[in-house]
Amino acid sequence: MKPANQERTLKWPAFLAALPLFGILAACAPDDEVRRADGESPAEQSYVAPGDFDDYYLFYSGGHSGNVFVAGIPSMRHIVTIPVFTKYPGKGYGYDEVTKEHLGDFTWGDIHHPALSKTDGMYDGRWLFVNDNAHNRIARIDLRDFKVKQVLGPIPNTSGNHGSSFVTENNEYVMGGTRFSVPLPKGTYAHPSDYEDEFNGVITGISVDQETGEMEVGWQVLTPPFNWDLSSTGKGPSQDWAFFTSYNTEMAHTVLEVNASQLDRDLGAAVNWRAAEQAVADGNYTEIDGVPVIDPAEVPGVMYFIPIGKSPHGMDTTPSGEWIVAGGKLQPSATVYSFERMMAAIEAEDFEDEKRGVPVLNYNSVVEGEVPVGLGPLHTQFDGRGNAYTSMFIDSQVAKWRLPPWSDEEKEDLESVVVDKIDVHYNIGHLVVGGSDTKEPYGDWLVAMNKHAVGRHIKVGPGIPETSQLIDISGEEMHMVKEAFTDKEPHFAQILRADAIDPIEVYPRAENDHPQAIWDFDDAEVTRNGDEVEVRMISIRSRFVPDVIDARVGDTITFHITNTEQTPGMTHGFGIGEMDISGNIDPGETKTYKVELDKPGVFPFYCTVFCSALHQEMQGYLSVAPAAEDTE
Amino acid sequence: MQAFLKKQEIFLSKPLNLWSRLCLVLAAICMGATFFFPLWEIRLVAPQYRDGLELYIYSYQLQAGNDGQHLDEINLLNHYIGMQPIREADFVEMTWIPFAFGIFILLSLRGVVFGRMGNIVDLFVLFLYFGIFSMANFYYRLYSYGHNLDPTAPMTIEPFTPVLMGKNRIANFIQYSYPDVASYFLIAFGVLLVVAAVLSVREKPIVPESHTTA
């Protein structure tokens, strides 16, 4: 926006005439359009000059687009998309044999909560885990090459893996919780009217190999059909625990917006994953669909229920691991629990109730306070300086407030710990502060991810995007700095310092272990074994070798294509017209494509990535002769 | 004429003093040091190769930036203009130049032991011949690469000679070609030979005993 003082150059009469306009301009200017104490304007704060780098990565979940979006902070520029659960022809994802296997039987997924891997409670820059709320999967993205390395699932006994993927302090487990309970094991029939008796939920611990990152389902804890919602993992003193919210303690199975909103408090859960691990080691479990499932009523110490304000959503642990903050969607406060008092209550068996054999901690014994942040509190993040930031869906605001310890005076009137509020546009869901789920948050930026962008952008038809707003939280007051738009639908995000990782830009030739990789034109060949045709091909500027391939109808043809380049940016594509193949082979990579040939003709293939001046010439022909019997 | 030859003989048989011999030892060390550094650096810079593609020519090997990847990249780009790929195996010089350098070291040390002005002159003349020959050879190499272009290459360009020393534009590339550390050691070698000669130029010739008795 043009600074208003540029108008000073106007001549007097014009200036006078412009006075009323000034008033209107001032009224229109967003309240947050203010300079910081050091005089830097929002534009200067977020400006990253062409050729300059951002300070942070922002890994957005892409929701039901099935992708992860990567942007830079502070520019908020979208830099790249990481396809995970959806075909993405732009990156050749879902067309070669490896990524086809990642997709499995599904064409989409619903990514909600990305989680960076951690060592000693700090981001270690190795992996990004993302959950699939729809098909109950977890994927692991390697931050060395920003590619999916494993997709685990569908996870047995889980329907709607929403409370995921939150990582324990040393990548021991990625947590999961089932949102929609079903009769177990999956595939069992029971009528939803028998919900309370026949349906069950589970909380899942997905173990992670410390060396390779390979995930497998470790164990599950059987629960009533509560609709597990969100989760966070403990840190420091609470490192052995994970905390969950649920929003259907009523165990309603129809018209949940009413029937699951009847109780004033729902039940969350504190799960001791070390105790769960021990229960499995001791054989205290029943196997359901191949997973050791622990009944918490029979193994005391694995799970405790915690009463939480009406229809809660987020459940976030502070960097110190001492406090756990829950948002109650239908209660205008953020509830702060003391981990120390939770442990004391467990020790003293200070329980207010029991639900299916699981103790319910005494609410008054474990709650430190209910902070009246505003309407529709969902999620809370932390800056590491003792402040919390809670998103409020209904108020369309972020509230900044001080974590305990509080003085007696403050405890009397917890409104006094709310120090600042900022408008966001509109209906904020998640928010993220870099490193909030580590022991040492970065604490300078907050990104608000808002669900409704109505009126925030030039019109693009009814399918409006989402807004993400960058807010400066380095000072006492919050300042709006930048707004960006994304496709549907960022739920949560993670922020990582740019210098925390050093991703590769080519695959070193020495690391290529594809058995069919070739590096020399002389090794390029087409071999036939019955009706199996195998092509070992090289792609290099600006040709395919070989580029004329003969086959017959009825053949299955397999292309193993090695991009022998070792130069950053020299990715080559492999598109076959009317055969639905869009390949992408990065420098030093070998990929395998399989096509069943069911029609005769000549099918041009070409490089889909503009690689070089003679890119257009980078093409070839797959000529498919009629089947042998037809030619006789 | 006879007198001139006599003078020459006297000059060539002058003994080398301690300082001269020390210079020859230093010269030998300089020559030895060339093995550890490149003789020449060629760098190709273009908008998309901001940091340049680097080639380092040693007396016995060809090295390229980014673990040799830059040479592959240069060859890949050169195929568009039909230039022969640059391959270390094609540089026969790289077998005999190290051998020549070894001889220079031995001849320097010979000068240290025998200590005659003639040793330096022999060595310097050989070295000069070597220098001129190898520069010409290097120029011829560059000329050949730039002139033996495959006529069926995608791009037809006017045959050219990549610059030997200095800066030159070839299509979208700027080529920089400069001597590198080992070349400075070679220059130091030559200078040390001259210094060694100068330092002993006032030494009295040792007249052979047969001469005095005659």
PDB file of C-alpha atoms in Angstrom, chain B residues 57-179:
ATOM      1  CA  ILE B  57      44.376 -28.909 -15.821  1.00  0.00           C
ATOM      2  CA  TYR B  58      47.163 -30.596 -13.873  1.00  0.00           C
ATOM      3  CA  SER B  59      50.416 -31.876 -15.344  1.00  0.00           C
ATOM      4  CA  TYR B  60      49.075 -35.423 -15.041  1.00  0.00           C
ATOM      5  CA  GLN B  61      45.284 -35.169 -14.755  1.00  0.00           C
ATOM      6  CA  LEU B  62      42.170 -33.269 -15.682  1.00  0.00           C
ATOM      7  CA  GLN B  63      39.931 -32.256 -12.811  1.00  0.00           C
ATOM      8  CA  ALA B  64      36.549 -30.625 -12.951  1.00  0.00           C
ATOM      9  CA  GLY B  65      34.344 -28.892 -10.426  1.00  0.00           C
ATOM     10  CA  ASN B  66      31.652 -30.628  -8.396  1.00  0.00           C
ATOM     11  CA  ASP B  67      33.511 -33.952  -8.265  1.00  0.00           C
ATOM     12  CA  GLY B  68      34.088 -34.035 -11.988  1.00  0.00           C
ATOM     13  CA  GLN B  69      30.502 -33.305 -12.849  1.00  0.00           C
ATOM     14  CA  HIS B  70      31.426 -30.010 -14.522  1.00  0.00           C
ATOM     15  CA  LEU B  71      33.398 -31.860 -17.187  1.00  0.00           C
ATOM     16  CA  ASP B  72      30.374 -34.031 -17.997  1.00  0.00           C
ATOM     17  CA  GLU B  73      28.281 -30.892 -18.168  1.00  0.00           C
ATOM     18  CA  ILE B  74      30.770 -29.137 -20.476  1.00  0.00           C
ATOM     19  CA  ASN B  75      30.843 -32.184 -22.752  1.00  0.00           C
ATOM     20  CA  LEU B  76      27.080 -32.386 -22.684  1.00  0.00           C
ATOM     21  CA  LEU B  77      26.761 -28.762 -23.708  1.00  0.00           C
ATOM     22  CA  ASN B  78      29.513 -29.108 -26.314  1.00  0.00           C
ATOM     23  CA  HIS B  79      27.676 -31.936 -28.036  1.00  0.00           C
ATOM     24  CA  TYR B  80      25.159 -29.358 -29.227  1.00  0.00           C
ATOM     25  CA  ILE B  81      27.899 -27.674 -31.281  1.00  0.00           C
ATOM     26  CA  GLY B  82      29.505 -30.967 -32.270  1.00  0.00           C
ATOM     27  CA  MET B  83      32.697 -30.594 -30.274  1.00  0.00           C
ATOM     28  CA  GLN B  84      34.571 -33.793 -29.438  1.00  0.00           C
ATOM     29  CA  PRO B  85      34.127 -34.764 -25.791  1.00  0.00           C
ATOM     30  CA  ILE B  86      37.047 -33.653 -23.652  1.00  0.00           C
ATOM     31  CA  ARG B  87      38.512 -36.770 -22.054  1.00  0.00           C
ATOM     32  CA  GLU B  88      41.513 -37.122 -19.828  1.00  0.00           C
ATOM     33  CA  ALA B  89      42.569 -40.241 -21.718  1.00  0.00           C
ATOM     34  CA  ASP B  90      43.057 -38.160 -24.894  1.00  0.00           C
ATOM     35  CA  PHE B  91      45.670 -35.943 -23.289  1.00  0.00           C
ATOM     36  CA  VAL B  92      48.904 -37.829 -24.093  1.00  0.00           C
ATOM     37  CA  GLU B  93      50.763 -34.811 -22.699  1.00  0.00           C
ATOM     38  CA  MET B  94      49.664 -35.915 -19.288  1.00  0.00           C
ATOM     39  CA  THR B  95      51.922 -38.936 -19.540  1.00  0.00           C
ATOM     40  CA  TRP B  96      55.089 -37.163 -20.610  1.00  0.00           C
ATOM     41  CA  ILE B  97      54.807 -33.815 -18.833  1.00  0.00           C
ATOM     42  CA  PRO B  98      55.192 -35.318 -15.356  1.00  0.00           C
ATOM     43  CA  PHE B  99      58.156 -37.248 -16.729  1.00  0.00           C
ATOM     44  CA  ALA B 100      59.684 -33.993 -18.033  1.00  0.00           C
ATOM     45  CA  PHE B 101      59.066 -32.320 -14.677  1.00  0.00           C
ATOM     46  CA  GLY B 102      60.891 -35.199 -13.012  1.00  0.00           C
ATOM     47  CA  ILE B 103      63.837 -34.665 -15.333  1.00  0.00           C
ATOM     48  CA  PHE B 104      63.865 -30.960 -14.453  1.00  0.00           C
ATOM     49  CA  ILE B 105      64.049 -31.863 -10.781  1.00  0.00           C
ATOM     50  CA  LEU B 106      66.903 -34.292 -11.409  1.00  0.00           C
ATOM     51  CA  LEU B 107      68.788 -31.758 -13.528  1.00  0.00           C
ATOM     52  CA  SER B 108      68.387 -29.110 -10.826  1.00  0.00           C
ATOM     53  CA  LEU B 109      69.799 -31.487  -8.264  1.00  0.00           C
ATOM     54  CA  ARG B 110      72.598 -32.399 -10.696  1.00  0.00           C
ATOM     55  CA  GLY B 111      73.454 -28.692 -10.773  1.00  0.00           C
ATOM     56  CA  VAL B 112      73.554 -28.675  -6.978  1.00  0.00           C
ATOM     57  CA  VAL B 113      75.995 -31.596  -6.923  1.00  0.00           C
ATOM     58  CA  PHE B 114      78.185 -30.815  -9.951  1.00  0.00           C
ATOM     59  CA  GLY B 115      77.944 -27.072  -9.354  1.00  0.00           C
ATOM     60  CA  ARG B 116      78.817 -25.735 -12.797  1.00  0.00           C
ATOM     61  CA  MET B 117      77.308 -22.785 -14.644  1.00  0.00           C
ATOM     62  CA  GLY B 118      76.852 -25.123 -17.614  1.00  0.00           C
ATOM     63  CA  ASN B 119      74.364 -27.204 -15.665  1.00  0.00           C
ATOM     64  CA  ILE B 120      72.103 -24.190 -15.248  1.00  0.00           C
ATOM     65  CA  VAL B 121      72.388 -23.207 -18.895  1.00  0.00           C
ATOM     66  CA  ASP B 122      71.491 -26.743 -20.046  1.00  0.00           C
ATOM     67  CA  LEU B 123      68.545 -26.841 -17.750  1.00  0.00           C
ATOM     68  CA  PHE B 124      67.301 -23.361 -18.605  1.00  0.00           C
ATOM     69  CA  VAL B 125      67.450 -23.969 -22.336  1.00  0.00           C
ATOM     70  CA  LEU B 126      65.608 -27.258 -21.958  1.00  0.00           C
ATOM     71  CA  PHE B 127      63.026 -25.612 -19.735  1.00  0.00           C
ATOM     72  CA  LEU B 128      62.492 -22.754 -22.180  1.00  0.00           C
ATOM     73  CA  TYR B 129      62.080 -25.226 -25.031  1.00  0.00           C
ATOM     74  CA  PHE B 130      59.637 -27.203 -22.939  1.00  0.00           C
ATOM     75  CA  GLY B 131      57.666 -24.066 -22.060  1.00  0.00           C
ATOM     76  CA  ILE B 132      57.343 -22.880 -25.644  1.00  0.00           C
ATOM     77  CA  PHE B 133      56.537 -26.350 -26.924  1.00  0.00           C
ATOM     78  CA  SER B 134      53.837 -27.027 -24.331  1.00  0.00           C
ATOM     79  CA  MET B 135      52.162 -23.651 -24.766  1.00  0.00           C
ATOM     80  CA  ALA B 136      52.060 -24.254 -28.514  1.00  0.00           C
ATOM     81  CA  ASN B 137      50.767 -27.741 -27.861  1.00  0.00           C
ATOM     82  CA  PHE B 138      48.093 -26.378 -25.541  1.00  0.00           C
ATOM     83  CA  TYR B 139      47.064 -23.812 -28.133  1.00  0.00           C
ATOM     84  CA  TYR B 140      46.880 -26.540 -30.756  1.00  0.00           C
ATOM     85  CA  ARG B 141      44.634 -28.608 -28.466  1.00  0.00           C
ATOM     86  CA  LEU B 142      42.258 -25.701 -28.007  1.00  0.00           C
ATOM     87  CA  TYR B 143      42.354 -25.005 -31.719  1.00  0.00           C
ATOM     88  CA  SER B 144      41.523 -28.651 -32.505  1.00  0.00           C
ATOM     89  CA  TYR B 145      38.617 -28.766 -30.082  1.00  0.00           C
ATOM     90  CA  GLY B 146      37.167 -25.616 -31.565  1.00  0.00           C
ATOM     91  CA  HIS B 147      37.761 -26.527 -35.197  1.00  0.00           C
ATOM     92  CA  ASN B 148      36.997 -30.252 -35.478  1.00  0.00           C
ATOM     93  CA  LEU B 149      33.283 -29.766 -35.087  1.00  0.00           C
ATOM     94  CA  ASP B 150      30.852 -32.448 -36.165  1.00  0.00           C
ATOM     95  CA  PRO B 151      29.052 -31.018 -39.185  1.00  0.00           C
ATOM     96  CA  THR B 152      25.829 -32.860 -38.221  1.00  0.00           C
ATOM     97  CA  ALA B 153      25.660 -31.229 -34.769  1.00  0.00           C
ATOM     98  CA  PRO B 154      22.382 -29.542 -33.828  1.00  0.00           C
ATOM     99  CA  MET B 155      23.991 -26.111 -33.820  1.00  0.00           C
ATOM    100  CA  THR B 156      26.305 -24.882 -36.515  1.00  0.00           C
ATOM    101  CA  ILE B 157      28.771 -22.344 -35.285  1.00  0.00           C
ATOM    102  CA  GLU B 158      31.794 -20.674 -36.819  1.00  0.00           C
ATOM    103  CA  PRO B 159      34.884 -22.731 -35.835  1.00  0.00           C
ATOM    104  CA  PHE B 160      36.750 -20.980 -33.065  1.00  0.00           C
ATOM    105  CA  THR B 161      39.701 -21.282 -30.747  1.00  0.00           C
ATOM    106  CA  PRO B 162      38.889 -21.100 -27.069  1.00  0.00           C
ATOM    107  CA  VAL B 163      41.011 -18.412 -25.512  1.00  0.00           C
ATOM    108  CA  LEU B 164      44.364 -19.598 -24.105  1.00  0.00           C
ATOM    109  CA  MET B 165      44.749 -16.828 -21.612  1.00  0.00           C
ATOM    110  CA  GLY B 166      42.116 -14.213 -20.852  1.00  0.00           C
ATOM    111  CA  LYS B 167      38.393 -13.937 -21.353  1.00  0.00           C
ATOM    112  CA  ASN B 168      36.260 -14.733 -24.347  1.00  0.00           C
ATOM    113  CA  ARG B 169      32.581 -15.009 -25.177  1.00  0.00           C
ATOM    114  CA  ILE B 170      31.276 -18.213 -26.799  1.00  0.00           C
ATOM    115  CA  ALA B 171      27.492 -18.124 -27.358  1.00  0.00           C
ATOM    116  CA  ASN B 172      25.881 -17.643 -23.948  1.00  0.00           C
ATOM    117  CA  PHE B 173      29.101 -18.485 -22.107  1.00  0.00           C
ATOM    118  CA  ILE B 174      31.985 -16.337 -21.026  1.00  0.00           C
ATOM    119  CA  GLN B 175      35.130 -18.405 -20.962  1.00  0.00           C
ATOM    120  CA  TYR B 176      37.889 -17.462 -18.558  1.00  0.00           C
ATOM    121  CA  SER B 177      41.239 -19.141 -18.989  1.00  0.00           C
ATOM    122  CA  TYR B 178      44.119 -18.403 -16.672  1.00  0.00           C
ATOM    123  CA  PRO B 179      47.268 -20.003 -15.345  1.00  0.00           C
TER     124      PRO B 179
END
